[in-house]
Every structure is written in structure tokens, then in C-alpha cells.
Coordinates of C-alpha atoms in Angstrom, one line a residue:
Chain A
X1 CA 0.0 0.0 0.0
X2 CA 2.9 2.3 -0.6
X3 CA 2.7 5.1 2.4
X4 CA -0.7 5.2 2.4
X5 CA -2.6 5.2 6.3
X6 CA -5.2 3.6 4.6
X7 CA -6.6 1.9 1.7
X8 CA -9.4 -0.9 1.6
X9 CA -7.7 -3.5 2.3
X10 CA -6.7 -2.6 5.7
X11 CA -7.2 -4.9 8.3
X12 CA -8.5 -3.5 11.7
X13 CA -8.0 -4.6 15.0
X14 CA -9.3 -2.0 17.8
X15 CA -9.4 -1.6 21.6
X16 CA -12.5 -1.3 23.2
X17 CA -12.7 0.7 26.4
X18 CA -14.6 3.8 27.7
X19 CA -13.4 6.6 28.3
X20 CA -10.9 5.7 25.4
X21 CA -8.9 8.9 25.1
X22 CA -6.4 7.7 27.1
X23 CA -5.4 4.8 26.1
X24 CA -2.0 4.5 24.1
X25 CA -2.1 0.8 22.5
X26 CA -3.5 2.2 18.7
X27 CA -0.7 4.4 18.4
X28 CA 1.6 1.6 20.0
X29 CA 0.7 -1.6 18.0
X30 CA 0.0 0.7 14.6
X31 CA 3.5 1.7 15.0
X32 CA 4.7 -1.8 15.2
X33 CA 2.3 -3.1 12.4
X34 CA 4.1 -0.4 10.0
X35 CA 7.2 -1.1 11.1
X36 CA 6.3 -4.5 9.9
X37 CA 5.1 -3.0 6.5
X38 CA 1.8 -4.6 7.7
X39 CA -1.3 -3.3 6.1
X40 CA -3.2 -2.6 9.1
X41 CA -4.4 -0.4 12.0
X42 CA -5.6 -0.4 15.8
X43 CA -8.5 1.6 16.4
X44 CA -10.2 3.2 19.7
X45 CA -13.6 2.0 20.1
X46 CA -15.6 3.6 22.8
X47 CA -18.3 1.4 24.0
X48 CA -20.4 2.3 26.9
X49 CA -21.3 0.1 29.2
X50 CA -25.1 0.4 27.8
X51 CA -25.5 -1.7 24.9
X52 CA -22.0 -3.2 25.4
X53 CA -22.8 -6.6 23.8
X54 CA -24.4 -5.2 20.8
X55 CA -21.9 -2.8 20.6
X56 CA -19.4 -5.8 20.2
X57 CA -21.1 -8.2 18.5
X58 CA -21.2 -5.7 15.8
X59 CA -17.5 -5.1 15.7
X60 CA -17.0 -8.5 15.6
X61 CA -19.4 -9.1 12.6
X62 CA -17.0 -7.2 10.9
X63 CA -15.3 -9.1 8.4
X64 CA -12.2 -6.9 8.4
X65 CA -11.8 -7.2 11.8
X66 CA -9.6 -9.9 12.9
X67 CA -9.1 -9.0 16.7
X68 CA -9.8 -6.4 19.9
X69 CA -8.3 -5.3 23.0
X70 CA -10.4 -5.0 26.1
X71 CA -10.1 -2.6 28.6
X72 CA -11.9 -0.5 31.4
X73 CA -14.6 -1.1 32.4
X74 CA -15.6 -4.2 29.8
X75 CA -13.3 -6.6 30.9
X76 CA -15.1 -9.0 32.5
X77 CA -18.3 -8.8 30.5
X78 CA -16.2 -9.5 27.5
X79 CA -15.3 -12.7 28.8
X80 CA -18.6 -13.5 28.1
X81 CA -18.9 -13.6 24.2
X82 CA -16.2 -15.4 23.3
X83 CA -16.5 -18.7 22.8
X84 CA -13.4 -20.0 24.3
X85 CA -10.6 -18.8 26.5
X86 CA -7.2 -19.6 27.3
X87 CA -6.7 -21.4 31.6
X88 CA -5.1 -18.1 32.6
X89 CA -8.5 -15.5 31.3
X90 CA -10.5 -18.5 32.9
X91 CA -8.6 -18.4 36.2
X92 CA -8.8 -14.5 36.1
X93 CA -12.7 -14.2 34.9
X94 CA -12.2 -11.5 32.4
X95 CA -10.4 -11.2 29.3
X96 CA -8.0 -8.3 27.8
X97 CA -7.6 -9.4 24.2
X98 CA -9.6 -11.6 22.1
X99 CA -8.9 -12.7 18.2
X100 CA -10.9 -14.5 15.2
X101 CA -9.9 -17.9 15.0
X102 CA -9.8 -19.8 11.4
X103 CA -12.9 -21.3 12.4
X104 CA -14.7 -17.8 12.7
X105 CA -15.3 -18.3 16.5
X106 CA -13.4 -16.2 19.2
X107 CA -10.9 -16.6 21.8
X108 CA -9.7 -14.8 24.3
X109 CA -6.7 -14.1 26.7
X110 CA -6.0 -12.0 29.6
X111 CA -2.1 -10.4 30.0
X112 CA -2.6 -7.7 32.1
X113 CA -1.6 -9.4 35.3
X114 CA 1.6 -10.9 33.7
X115 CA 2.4 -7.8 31.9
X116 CA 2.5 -6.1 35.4
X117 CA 4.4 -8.5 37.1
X118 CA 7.3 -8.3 34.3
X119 CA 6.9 -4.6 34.8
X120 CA 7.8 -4.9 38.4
X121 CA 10.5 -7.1 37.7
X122 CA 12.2 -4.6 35.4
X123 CA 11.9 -2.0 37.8
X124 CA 13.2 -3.9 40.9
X125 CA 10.4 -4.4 42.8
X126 CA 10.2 -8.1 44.4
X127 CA 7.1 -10.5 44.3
X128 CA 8.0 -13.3 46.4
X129 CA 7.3 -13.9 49.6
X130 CA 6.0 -10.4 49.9
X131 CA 2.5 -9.5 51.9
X132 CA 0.5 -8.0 49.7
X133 CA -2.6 -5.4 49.6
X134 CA -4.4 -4.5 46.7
X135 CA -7.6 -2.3 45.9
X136 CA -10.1 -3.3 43.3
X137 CA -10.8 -6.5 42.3
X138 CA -12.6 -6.2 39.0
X139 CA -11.3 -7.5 35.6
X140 CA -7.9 -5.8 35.7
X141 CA -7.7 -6.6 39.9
X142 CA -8.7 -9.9 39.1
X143 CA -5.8 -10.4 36.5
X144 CA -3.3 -8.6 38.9
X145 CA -4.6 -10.9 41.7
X146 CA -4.1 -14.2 40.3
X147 CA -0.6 -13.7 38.7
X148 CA 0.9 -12.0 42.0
X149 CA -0.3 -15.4 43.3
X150 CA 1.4 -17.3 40.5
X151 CA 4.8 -14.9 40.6
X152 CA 4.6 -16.4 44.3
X153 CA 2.9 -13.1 46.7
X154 CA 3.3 -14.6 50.2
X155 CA -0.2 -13.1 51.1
X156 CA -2.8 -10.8 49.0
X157 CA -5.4 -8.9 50.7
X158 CA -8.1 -7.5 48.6
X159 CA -10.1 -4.3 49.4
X160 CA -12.9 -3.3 47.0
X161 CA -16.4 -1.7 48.3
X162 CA -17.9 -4.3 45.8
X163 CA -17.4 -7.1 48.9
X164 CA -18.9 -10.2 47.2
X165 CA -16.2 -9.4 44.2
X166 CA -13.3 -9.0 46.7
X167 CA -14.3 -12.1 48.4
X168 CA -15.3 -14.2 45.0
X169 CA -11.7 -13.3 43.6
X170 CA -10.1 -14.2 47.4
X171 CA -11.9 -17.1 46.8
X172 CA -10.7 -18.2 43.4
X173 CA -7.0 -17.2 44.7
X174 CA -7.1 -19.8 47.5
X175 CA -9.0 -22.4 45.0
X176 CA -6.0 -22.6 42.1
X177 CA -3.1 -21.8 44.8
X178 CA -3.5 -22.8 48.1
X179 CA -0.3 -21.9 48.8
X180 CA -0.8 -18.0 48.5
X181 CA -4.1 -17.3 51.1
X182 CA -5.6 -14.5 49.8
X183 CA -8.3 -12.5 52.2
X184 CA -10.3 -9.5 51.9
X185 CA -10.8 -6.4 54.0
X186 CA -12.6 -3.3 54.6
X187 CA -10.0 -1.0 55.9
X188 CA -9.2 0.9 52.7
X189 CA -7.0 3.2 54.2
X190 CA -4.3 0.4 56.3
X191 CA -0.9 -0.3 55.4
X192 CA 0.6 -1.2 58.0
X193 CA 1.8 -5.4 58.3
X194 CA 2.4 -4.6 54.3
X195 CA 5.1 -4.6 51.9
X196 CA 3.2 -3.9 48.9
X197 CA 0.2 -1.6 47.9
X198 CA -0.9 -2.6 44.5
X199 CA -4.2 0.2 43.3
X200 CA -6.1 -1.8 40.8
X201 CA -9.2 0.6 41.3
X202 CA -10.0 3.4 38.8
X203 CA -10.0 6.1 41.3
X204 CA -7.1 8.8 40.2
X205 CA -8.0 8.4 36.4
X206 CA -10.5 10.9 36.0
X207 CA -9.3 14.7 36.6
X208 CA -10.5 15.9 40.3
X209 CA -10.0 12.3 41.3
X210 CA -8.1 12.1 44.7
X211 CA -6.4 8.8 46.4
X212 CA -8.7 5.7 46.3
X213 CA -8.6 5.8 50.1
X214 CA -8.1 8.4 53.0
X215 CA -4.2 7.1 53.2
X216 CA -1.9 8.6 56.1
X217 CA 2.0 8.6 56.0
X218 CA 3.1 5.8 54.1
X219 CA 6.5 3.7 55.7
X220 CA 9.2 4.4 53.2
X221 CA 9.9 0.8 52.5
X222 CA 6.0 0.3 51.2
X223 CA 6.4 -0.3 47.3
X224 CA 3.3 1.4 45.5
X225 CA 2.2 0.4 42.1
X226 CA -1.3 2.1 40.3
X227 CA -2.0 0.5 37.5
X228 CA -3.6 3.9 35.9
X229 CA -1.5 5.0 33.4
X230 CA -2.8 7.9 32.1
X231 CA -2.3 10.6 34.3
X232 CA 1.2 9.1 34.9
X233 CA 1.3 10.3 38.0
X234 CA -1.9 9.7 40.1
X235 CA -2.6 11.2 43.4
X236 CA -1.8 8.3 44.8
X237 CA 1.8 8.1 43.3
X238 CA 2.7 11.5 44.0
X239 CA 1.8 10.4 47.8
X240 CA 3.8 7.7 47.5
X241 CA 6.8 9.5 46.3
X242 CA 6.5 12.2 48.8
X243 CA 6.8 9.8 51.7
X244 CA 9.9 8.2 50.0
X245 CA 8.0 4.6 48.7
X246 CA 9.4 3.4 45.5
X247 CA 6.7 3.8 43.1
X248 CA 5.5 2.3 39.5
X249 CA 2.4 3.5 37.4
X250 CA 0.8 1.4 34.7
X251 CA 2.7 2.4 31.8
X252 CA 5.2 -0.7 32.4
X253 CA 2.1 -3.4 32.5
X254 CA 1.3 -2.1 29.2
X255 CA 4.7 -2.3 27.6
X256 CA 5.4 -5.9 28.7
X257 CA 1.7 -6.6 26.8
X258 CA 2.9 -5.4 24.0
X259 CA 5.0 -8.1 23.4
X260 CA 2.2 -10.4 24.4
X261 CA -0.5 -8.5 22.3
X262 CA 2.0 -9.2 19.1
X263 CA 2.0 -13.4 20.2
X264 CA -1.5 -13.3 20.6
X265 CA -2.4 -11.6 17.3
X266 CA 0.4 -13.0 15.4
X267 CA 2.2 -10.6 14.2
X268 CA 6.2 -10.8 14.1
X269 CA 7.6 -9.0 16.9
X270 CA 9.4 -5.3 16.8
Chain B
X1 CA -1.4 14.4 18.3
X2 CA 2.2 15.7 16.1
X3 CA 2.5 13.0 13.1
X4 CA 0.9 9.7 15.1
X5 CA -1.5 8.2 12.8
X6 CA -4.0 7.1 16.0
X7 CA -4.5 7.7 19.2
X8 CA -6.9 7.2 22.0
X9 CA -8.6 10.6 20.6
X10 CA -8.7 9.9 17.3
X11 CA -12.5 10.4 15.7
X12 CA -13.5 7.6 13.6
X13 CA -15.2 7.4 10.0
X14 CA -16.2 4.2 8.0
X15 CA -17.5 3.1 4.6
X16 CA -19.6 0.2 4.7
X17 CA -19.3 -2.1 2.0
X18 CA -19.5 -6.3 1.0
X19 CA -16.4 -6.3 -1.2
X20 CA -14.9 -3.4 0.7
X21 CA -11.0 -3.5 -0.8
X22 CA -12.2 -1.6 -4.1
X23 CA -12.9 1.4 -2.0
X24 CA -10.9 4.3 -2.4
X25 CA -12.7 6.9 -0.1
X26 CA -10.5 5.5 3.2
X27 CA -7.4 7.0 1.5
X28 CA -9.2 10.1 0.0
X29 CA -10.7 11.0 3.0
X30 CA -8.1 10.5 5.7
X31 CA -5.8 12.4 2.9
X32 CA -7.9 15.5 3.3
X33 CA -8.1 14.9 7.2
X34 CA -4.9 15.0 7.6
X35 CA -3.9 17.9 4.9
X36 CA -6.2 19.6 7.2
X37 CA -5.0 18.7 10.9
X38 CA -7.6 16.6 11.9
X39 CA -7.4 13.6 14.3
X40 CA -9.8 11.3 12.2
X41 CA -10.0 8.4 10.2
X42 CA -12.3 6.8 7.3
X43 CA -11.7 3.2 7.8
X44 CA -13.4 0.3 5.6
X45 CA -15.7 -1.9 7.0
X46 CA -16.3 -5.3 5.9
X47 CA -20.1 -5.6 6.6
X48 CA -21.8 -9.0 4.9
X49 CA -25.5 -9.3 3.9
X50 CA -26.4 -11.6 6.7
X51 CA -26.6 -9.7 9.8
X52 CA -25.8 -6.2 8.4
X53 CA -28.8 -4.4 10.9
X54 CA -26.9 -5.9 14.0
X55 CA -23.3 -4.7 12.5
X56 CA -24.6 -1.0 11.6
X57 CA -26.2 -0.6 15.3
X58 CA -23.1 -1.9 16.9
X59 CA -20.8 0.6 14.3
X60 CA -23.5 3.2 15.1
X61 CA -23.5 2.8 19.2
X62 CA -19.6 3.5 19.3
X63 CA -19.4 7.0 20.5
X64 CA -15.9 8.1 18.5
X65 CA -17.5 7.4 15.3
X66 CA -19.1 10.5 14.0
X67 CA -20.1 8.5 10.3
X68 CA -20.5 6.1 7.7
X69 CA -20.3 6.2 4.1
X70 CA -22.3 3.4 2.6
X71 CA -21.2 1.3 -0.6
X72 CA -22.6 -1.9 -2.0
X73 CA -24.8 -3.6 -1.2
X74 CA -26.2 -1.7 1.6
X75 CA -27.7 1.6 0.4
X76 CA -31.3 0.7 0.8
X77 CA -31.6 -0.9 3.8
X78 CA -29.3 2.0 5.4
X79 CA -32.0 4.0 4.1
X80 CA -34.0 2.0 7.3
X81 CA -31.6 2.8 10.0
X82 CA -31.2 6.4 10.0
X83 CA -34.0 8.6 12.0
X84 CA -33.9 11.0 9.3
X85 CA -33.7 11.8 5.6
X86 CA -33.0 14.6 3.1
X87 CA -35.5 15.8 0.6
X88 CA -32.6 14.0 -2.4
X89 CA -32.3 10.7 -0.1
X90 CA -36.4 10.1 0.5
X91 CA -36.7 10.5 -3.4
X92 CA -33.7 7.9 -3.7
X93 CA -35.1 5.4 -1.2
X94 CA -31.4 4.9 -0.2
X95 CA -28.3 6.7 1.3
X96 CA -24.7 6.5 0.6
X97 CA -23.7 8.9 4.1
X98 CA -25.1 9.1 7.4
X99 CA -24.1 10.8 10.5
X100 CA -24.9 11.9 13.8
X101 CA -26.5 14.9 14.8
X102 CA -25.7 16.9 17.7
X103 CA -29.0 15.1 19.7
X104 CA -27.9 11.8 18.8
X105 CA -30.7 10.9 16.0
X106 CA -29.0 9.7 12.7
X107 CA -29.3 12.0 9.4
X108 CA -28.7 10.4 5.7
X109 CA -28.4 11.9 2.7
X110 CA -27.4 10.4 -0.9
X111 CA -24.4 11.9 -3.5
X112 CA -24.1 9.2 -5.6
X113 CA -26.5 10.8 -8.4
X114 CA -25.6 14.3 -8.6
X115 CA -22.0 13.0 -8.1
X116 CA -22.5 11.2 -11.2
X117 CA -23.7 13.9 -13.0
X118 CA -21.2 16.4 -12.1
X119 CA -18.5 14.0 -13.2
X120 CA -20.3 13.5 -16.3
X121 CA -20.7 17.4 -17.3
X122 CA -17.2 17.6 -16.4
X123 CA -16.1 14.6 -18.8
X124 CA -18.6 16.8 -21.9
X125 CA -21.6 13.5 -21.3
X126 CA -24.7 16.4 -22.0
X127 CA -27.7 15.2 -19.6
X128 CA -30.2 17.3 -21.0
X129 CA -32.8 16.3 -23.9
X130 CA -31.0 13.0 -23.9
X131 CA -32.8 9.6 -24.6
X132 CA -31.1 7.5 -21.2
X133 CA -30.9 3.8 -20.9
X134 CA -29.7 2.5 -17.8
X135 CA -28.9 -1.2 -16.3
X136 CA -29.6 -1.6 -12.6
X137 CA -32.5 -0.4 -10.8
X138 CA -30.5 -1.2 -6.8
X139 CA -29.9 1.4 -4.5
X140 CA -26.7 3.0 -6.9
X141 CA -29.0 3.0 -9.9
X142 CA -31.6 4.8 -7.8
X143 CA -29.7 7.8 -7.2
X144 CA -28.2 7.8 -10.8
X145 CA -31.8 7.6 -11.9
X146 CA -33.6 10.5 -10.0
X147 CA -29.9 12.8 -10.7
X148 CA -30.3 12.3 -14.5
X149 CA -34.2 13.3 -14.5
X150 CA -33.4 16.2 -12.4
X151 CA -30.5 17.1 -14.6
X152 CA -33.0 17.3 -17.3
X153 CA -32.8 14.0 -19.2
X154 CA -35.6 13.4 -22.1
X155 CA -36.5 9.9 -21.1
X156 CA -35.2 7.4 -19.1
X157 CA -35.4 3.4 -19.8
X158 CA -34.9 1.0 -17.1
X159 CA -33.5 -2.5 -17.3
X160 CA -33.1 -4.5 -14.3
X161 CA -33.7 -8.5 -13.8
X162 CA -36.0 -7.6 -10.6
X163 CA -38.4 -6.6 -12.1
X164 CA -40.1 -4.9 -9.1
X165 CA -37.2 -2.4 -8.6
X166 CA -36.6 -1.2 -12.0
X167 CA -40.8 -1.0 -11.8
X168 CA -40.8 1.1 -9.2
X169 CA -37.8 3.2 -9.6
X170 CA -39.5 4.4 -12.9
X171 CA -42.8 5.4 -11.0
X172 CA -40.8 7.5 -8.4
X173 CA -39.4 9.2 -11.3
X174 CA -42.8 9.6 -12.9
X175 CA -44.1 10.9 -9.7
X176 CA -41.0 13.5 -8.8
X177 CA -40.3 14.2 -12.3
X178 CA -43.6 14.1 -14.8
X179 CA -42.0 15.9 -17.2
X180 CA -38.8 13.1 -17.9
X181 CA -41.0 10.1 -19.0
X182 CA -39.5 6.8 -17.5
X183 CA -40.1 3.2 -18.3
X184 CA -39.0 -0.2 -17.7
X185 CA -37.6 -2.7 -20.4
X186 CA -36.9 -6.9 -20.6
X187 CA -34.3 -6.2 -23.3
X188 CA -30.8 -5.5 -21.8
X189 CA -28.8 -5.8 -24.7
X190 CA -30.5 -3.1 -26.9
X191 CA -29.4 0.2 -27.1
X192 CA -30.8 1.5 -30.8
X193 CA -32.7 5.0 -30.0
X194 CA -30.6 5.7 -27.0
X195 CA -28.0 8.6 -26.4
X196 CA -26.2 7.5 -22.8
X197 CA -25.8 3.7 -22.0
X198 CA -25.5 3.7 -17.9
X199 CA -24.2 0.9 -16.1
X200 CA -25.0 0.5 -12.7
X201 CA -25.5 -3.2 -11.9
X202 CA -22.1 -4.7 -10.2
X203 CA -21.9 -6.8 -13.0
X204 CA -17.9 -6.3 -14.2
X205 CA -16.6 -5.5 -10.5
X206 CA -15.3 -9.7 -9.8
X207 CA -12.5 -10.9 -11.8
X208 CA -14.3 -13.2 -14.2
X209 CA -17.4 -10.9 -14.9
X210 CA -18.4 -9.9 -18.7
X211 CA -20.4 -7.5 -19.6
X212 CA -23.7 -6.5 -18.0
X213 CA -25.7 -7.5 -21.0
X214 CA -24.8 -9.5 -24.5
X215 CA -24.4 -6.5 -26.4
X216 CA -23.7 -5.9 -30.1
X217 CA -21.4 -3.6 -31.6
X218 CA -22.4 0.1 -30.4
X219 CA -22.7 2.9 -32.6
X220 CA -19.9 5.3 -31.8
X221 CA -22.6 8.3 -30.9
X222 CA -23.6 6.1 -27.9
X223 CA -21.8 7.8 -25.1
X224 CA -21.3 4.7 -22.5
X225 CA -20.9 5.4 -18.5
X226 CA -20.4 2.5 -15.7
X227 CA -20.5 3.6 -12.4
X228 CA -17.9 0.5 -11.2
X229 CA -14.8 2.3 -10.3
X230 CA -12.7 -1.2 -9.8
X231 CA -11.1 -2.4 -12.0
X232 CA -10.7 1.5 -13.9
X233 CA -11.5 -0.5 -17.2
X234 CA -14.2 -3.0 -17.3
X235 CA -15.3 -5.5 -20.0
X236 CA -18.3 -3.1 -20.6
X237 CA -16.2 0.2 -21.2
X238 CA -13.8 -1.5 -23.1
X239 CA -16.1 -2.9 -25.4
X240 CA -16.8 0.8 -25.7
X241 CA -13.8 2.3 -26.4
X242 CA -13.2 -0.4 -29.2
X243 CA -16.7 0.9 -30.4
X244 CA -14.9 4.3 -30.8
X245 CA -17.7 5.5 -27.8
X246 CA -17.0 8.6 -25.5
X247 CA -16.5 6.0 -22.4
X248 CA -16.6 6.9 -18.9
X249 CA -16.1 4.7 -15.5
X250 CA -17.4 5.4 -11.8
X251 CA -14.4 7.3 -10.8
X252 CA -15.4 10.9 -11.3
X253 CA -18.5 10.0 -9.9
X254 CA -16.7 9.0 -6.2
X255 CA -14.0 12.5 -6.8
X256 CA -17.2 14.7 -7.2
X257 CA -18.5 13.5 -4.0
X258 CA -15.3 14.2 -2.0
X259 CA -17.1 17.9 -1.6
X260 CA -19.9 16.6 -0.7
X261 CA -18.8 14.2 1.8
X262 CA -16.9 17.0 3.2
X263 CA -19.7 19.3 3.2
X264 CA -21.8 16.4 5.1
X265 CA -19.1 15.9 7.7
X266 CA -18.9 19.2 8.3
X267 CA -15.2 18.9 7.4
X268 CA -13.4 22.2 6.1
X269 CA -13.2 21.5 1.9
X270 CA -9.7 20.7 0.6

């Protein structure tokens, strides 16, 4: 297609989210696809939560389209239309990517959690053995959850005001790793007995948002991670810093997917 | 968003189609949206017969896609999906664009005719007093139709193997348009006591397709127009041109709408 952006014969992929303005995967992956000299493009699609399915089972009529990323707030609902998932998106409960197969069904995968975890790694903040608390336990919590559990979390303690969530993802920790008890609580606000604070909720996305909870002085040696990427610096963050924590936003859970997202679509990678 | 192609706030635009590679407005479009500095796409869309309602609701609930061109086969039952019509489109019974007004509803409007015709004047085909048979009576042919009687044609014969639609194209025209007699015939090879010889059945858009009709040897005063714009030179016009006809194909028809799409988007003109 020469240098055109786009011709007919482009195929799409998109990510599906809402808001959508923030996210940074269509300028990431249609980097990486013209890199490639790959005639294709991934789109924003903002889907509101009202008339989600037939918002997607629209996009995935289309012929053109050969695969979607999922993100806030449709990731566990998404898990729902496809017709079959990989062990780790059924552990989770929720789904980040799903593709066409040959057959014309879908499938679907979830990297969030392991994208975070490599994140972490690469910026020196240790997994193991570590007591764990972490806010928010929907799709992207779950995910988060389940492979701090896997990279070997000593404990995870999950807070959400959603309870039966919290305990329902507590629940499925304990079920498929014994070894790692996960519990839930309702103090928000409590770090201390901690070596990790892990903010899977939305709260510091929007502007005018303050910390997801009423936090005091954080102990130094308390590691914070937000997954929010976009601002990079959340409340929260800037909290952390201030008190002298080591602190990660999102952006590195979403650099180690990109890797995965290239697997999972297969496409060669950068 | 400096030279990125896409990003979380890019505003979408899509043509609707079943082929959709042929199209050329994705690359003519985003051309002009970019000469222009604005953060939007046309993208194709690969939309099949079989569940093209459910597709068009899902493309038309995502809330960063501000409209649709529509392509074959789709322009009449678009017509049934919008909340609103011009004057132009209602006479059509079909729509090639649609967008969203600022209360939500869904507006269409149809270019393809007066596209045509413009492309036509500009190429020296004269419209007016001229004896007009055309092949295809679909949602394309509609719009030709109604744009050549407004543009003053003496009579207009239609040829179409549903028999219904060419039926009651022709009655619309009689109805909007008393003065430019139009009629239906079963021959769709003849073209003794015609001036213009209009194509606007698909037939010569697959590899493998003849001609629309078994014709003869034209006379070279038979000016001869398909509105196919892929491939540039189909088995019908160059049948023509070896007749030693004034030949024209559907390409001037789709780079006189680029205004009018413009215009319709509310986009600055190029």
C-alpha cells in the first residue's frame, strides 16, 4: 500500500474501552504493524457500558476485523462472548484481548496481570514472599490478583467496596493456589503489616479524582504500584513519592503486553 | 497528536461495503483529514449481507464514530436505519452517508447521483434532452436515476432483472419528475434509440465478470458510463472504447462526492 494510512484492504483490529482517550495501545501496535510493513491499524472504540454486547457483537461481525483489546470497564463482561478462552483468562474471569480464529469463533486471553508482574521485575520491585494489599478487584484486579499469586505473593489482601467481588476473587486465589491465602478487607485506608500496595481501582484516572482511600504517612519501604497510566502520575503516586516509597504506574504493565498482544495476534515482533 | 497516525482521541469514520478492498474513499478521505490537521480516520468496514442491521447498530453505538459512508450492497436498507432523511435521499429510497447529529438521531443523505452527473458534465456527457438507458434499478442505480431526470434527461429506460425495482424506480421518477418520462424494459442488450448507455449493476466489478448484458457492436454516438470504479476498465467500457464511444467509468462519480462528503461531515473543503 505504498505510504498510504489507509486503503481498503486494511485490516482492523481496535481496543474497546470507555473513556478511550487515554489509552496509548492504537498508536503503540500501529506503530509496530508499519514497522512491519503490515497493512493494518488499531483503532479506539468507545463502548459504553449500555448496549456493550451489541456494541461488540457488531464489531465482531465485521469481516475486516480480525481482533480487539479489552479494557476499562468491559473486561469481565467481555469474557462472556467469546467462545473460548485460554486457563489463565478462565482463572482470572475476564479477558483483555480476544482474536478471530480460522474457524470464525473467538478466543480470548488475559495479559494484564503478567504484563504487570514483568513490569515490576524490570523496575526492581520483588514478588515473592511479599505481603500483599491490593484495591479493586474487578477485571484488571482480578488479573493482577491471580498472577501476583502465581509470581509467588506470600499473602494478597483485597479491598474493594464491591465485597462479594473482593471475596469471590479471594476465593478463586485460595482455590488454584493454596499456597498463596488471599483474604479480603474493609479497611481501605491500612498499610501497615504490608510490603506492597498494589491500586487496581479506577480512582485517580479521571481529573479531580483524589487517592482511592483516606491514606496517612506511608513507611518508606512500602512499594506502590497504580496501574492507571494515564495521568502518569496519580494522586496516589505523587503520595507515595513524597513519603519516600518506591513507586510504579501502569505504563510498564502495558509495555510488557505489547510483546504479548504481538504473540497473541500473530504478528512478528518489533 | 504531532505525526501519530491514531490515538486514544482519534475520531472515527467508516464506509460500509461487501467487497470493501475496491474502495478508495479511506485514502481520499483521511488524505484530506490529515492535509487539514484533523485527528480522524475513514476506515473500511467489511459488513456481509447476513446480519448487516446488527453490524450497523453496533458501528453506530460507538461514541468516537461520527459516520458512515455506505457502498454496496447496503444503500437501501441504510436508508432503514437512520432517524432522518433529506429531501434527495427520500426520493432515492437509499443513502450513501449518514451521520450523527448533535442530539444523537442519525441523518442520511445520498451523493451518488448528482455525483455522477457532475463528473459526467465535467467529462462533456450532456444530460439534457437525452434519450437514457440504464442497467440496474438497486440502490446505486436509484440515485443515478432520479440525478439524471433532475438534470433534465428526455426519457429514461430501465433495465433490471427484478423486475419490481426497476418498476418502481421508474414510477418514483414519474411521480417526482412528470416531465422526464421513464419506463422499464426486458431487453438489456438493446441500445438502438438511445443517447447514454449507464451501467450501474455490479456486473464487471469480480475478476471473471463480462459484460452487463450481451451487447452488439455500439454505434460510436452512444456515449457509454459505468459507475464500477474497480477495475478502472471494465469489460463493458472496453467494449466501448473499441466501439470508438465517449466512455466513462465510476471514478469521477466518487472524486465529485469528495465535496460533498466533506460538506456532510462538516469537514473544512480541501
Amino acid at each position: 500500500m505504498e505510504n498510504a494510512i489507509v486503503d481498503g484492504s486494511t485490516r482492523l483490529f481496535g481496543i474497546v474501552g470507555d473513556p478511550v482517550t487515554q489509552v496509548k495501545t492504537p498508536q503503540l501496535m500501529t506503530a509496530i504493524f508499519r514497522a512491519q510493513g503490515i497493512n493494518a491499524l488499531l483503532l479506539p472504540f468507545q463502548v459504553a457500558q449500555e448496549g456493550f454486547e451489541a456494541a461488540m457483537r457488531g464489531l465482531m461481525s465485521l469481516r475486516n476485523l480480525d481482533g480487539l483489546v479489552i479494557t476499562v470497564p468491559h473486561k469481565v463482561r467481555a469474557c462472556g462472548l467469546v467462545d473460548s478462552l485460554s486457563p489463565r483468562a478462565d482463572q482470572v474471569g475476564a479477558i483483555n484481548v480476544m482474536r478471530r480464529l480460522p474457524d470464525g469463533t473467538w478466543y480470548g486471553d488475559m495479559f494484564d496481570g503478567e504484563g504487570l508482574v514483568r513490569g515490576m521485575q524490570k523496575q526492581g520491585f520483588s514478588i515473592e514472599g511479599k505481603r500483599i494489599k491490593q484495591l479493586g478487584a474487578g477485571g484488571g484486579g482480578s488479573a493482577v490478583a491471580v498472577a501476583l499469586a502465581a509470581a509467588g505473593a506470600d499473602t494478597i489482601t483485597l479491598c474493594d467496596p464491591r465485597q462479594s467481588l473482593a471475596q469471590g476473587l479471594a476465593s478463586r486465589i485460595n482455590r488454584f493456589y493454596p499456597r498463596r491465602p488471599a483474604g479480603v478487607t474493609a479497611d481501605s485506608a491500612g498499610t501497615e503489616g504490608y510490603d506492597l500496595l498494589v491500586n487496581c481501582s479506577p480512582v485517580g484516572m479521571r481529573p479531580g479524582d483524589g487517592m482511592p482511600a483516606p491514606f496517612g504517612e506511608f513507611d518508606p519501604s512500602l512499594g506502590v504500584v497504580d496501574i492507571i497510566m494515564h495521568p502518569e502520575e496519580t494522586p496516589l503516586l505523587a503520595h507515595a513519592r513524597r513519603c519516600g516509597c518506591r513507586a510504579m504506574n501502569g505504563k510498564p504493565m502495558i509495555e510488557g503486553q505489547l510483546e504479548s498482544f504481538c504473540n497473541f495476534f500473530a504478528i512478528r515482533q518489533p
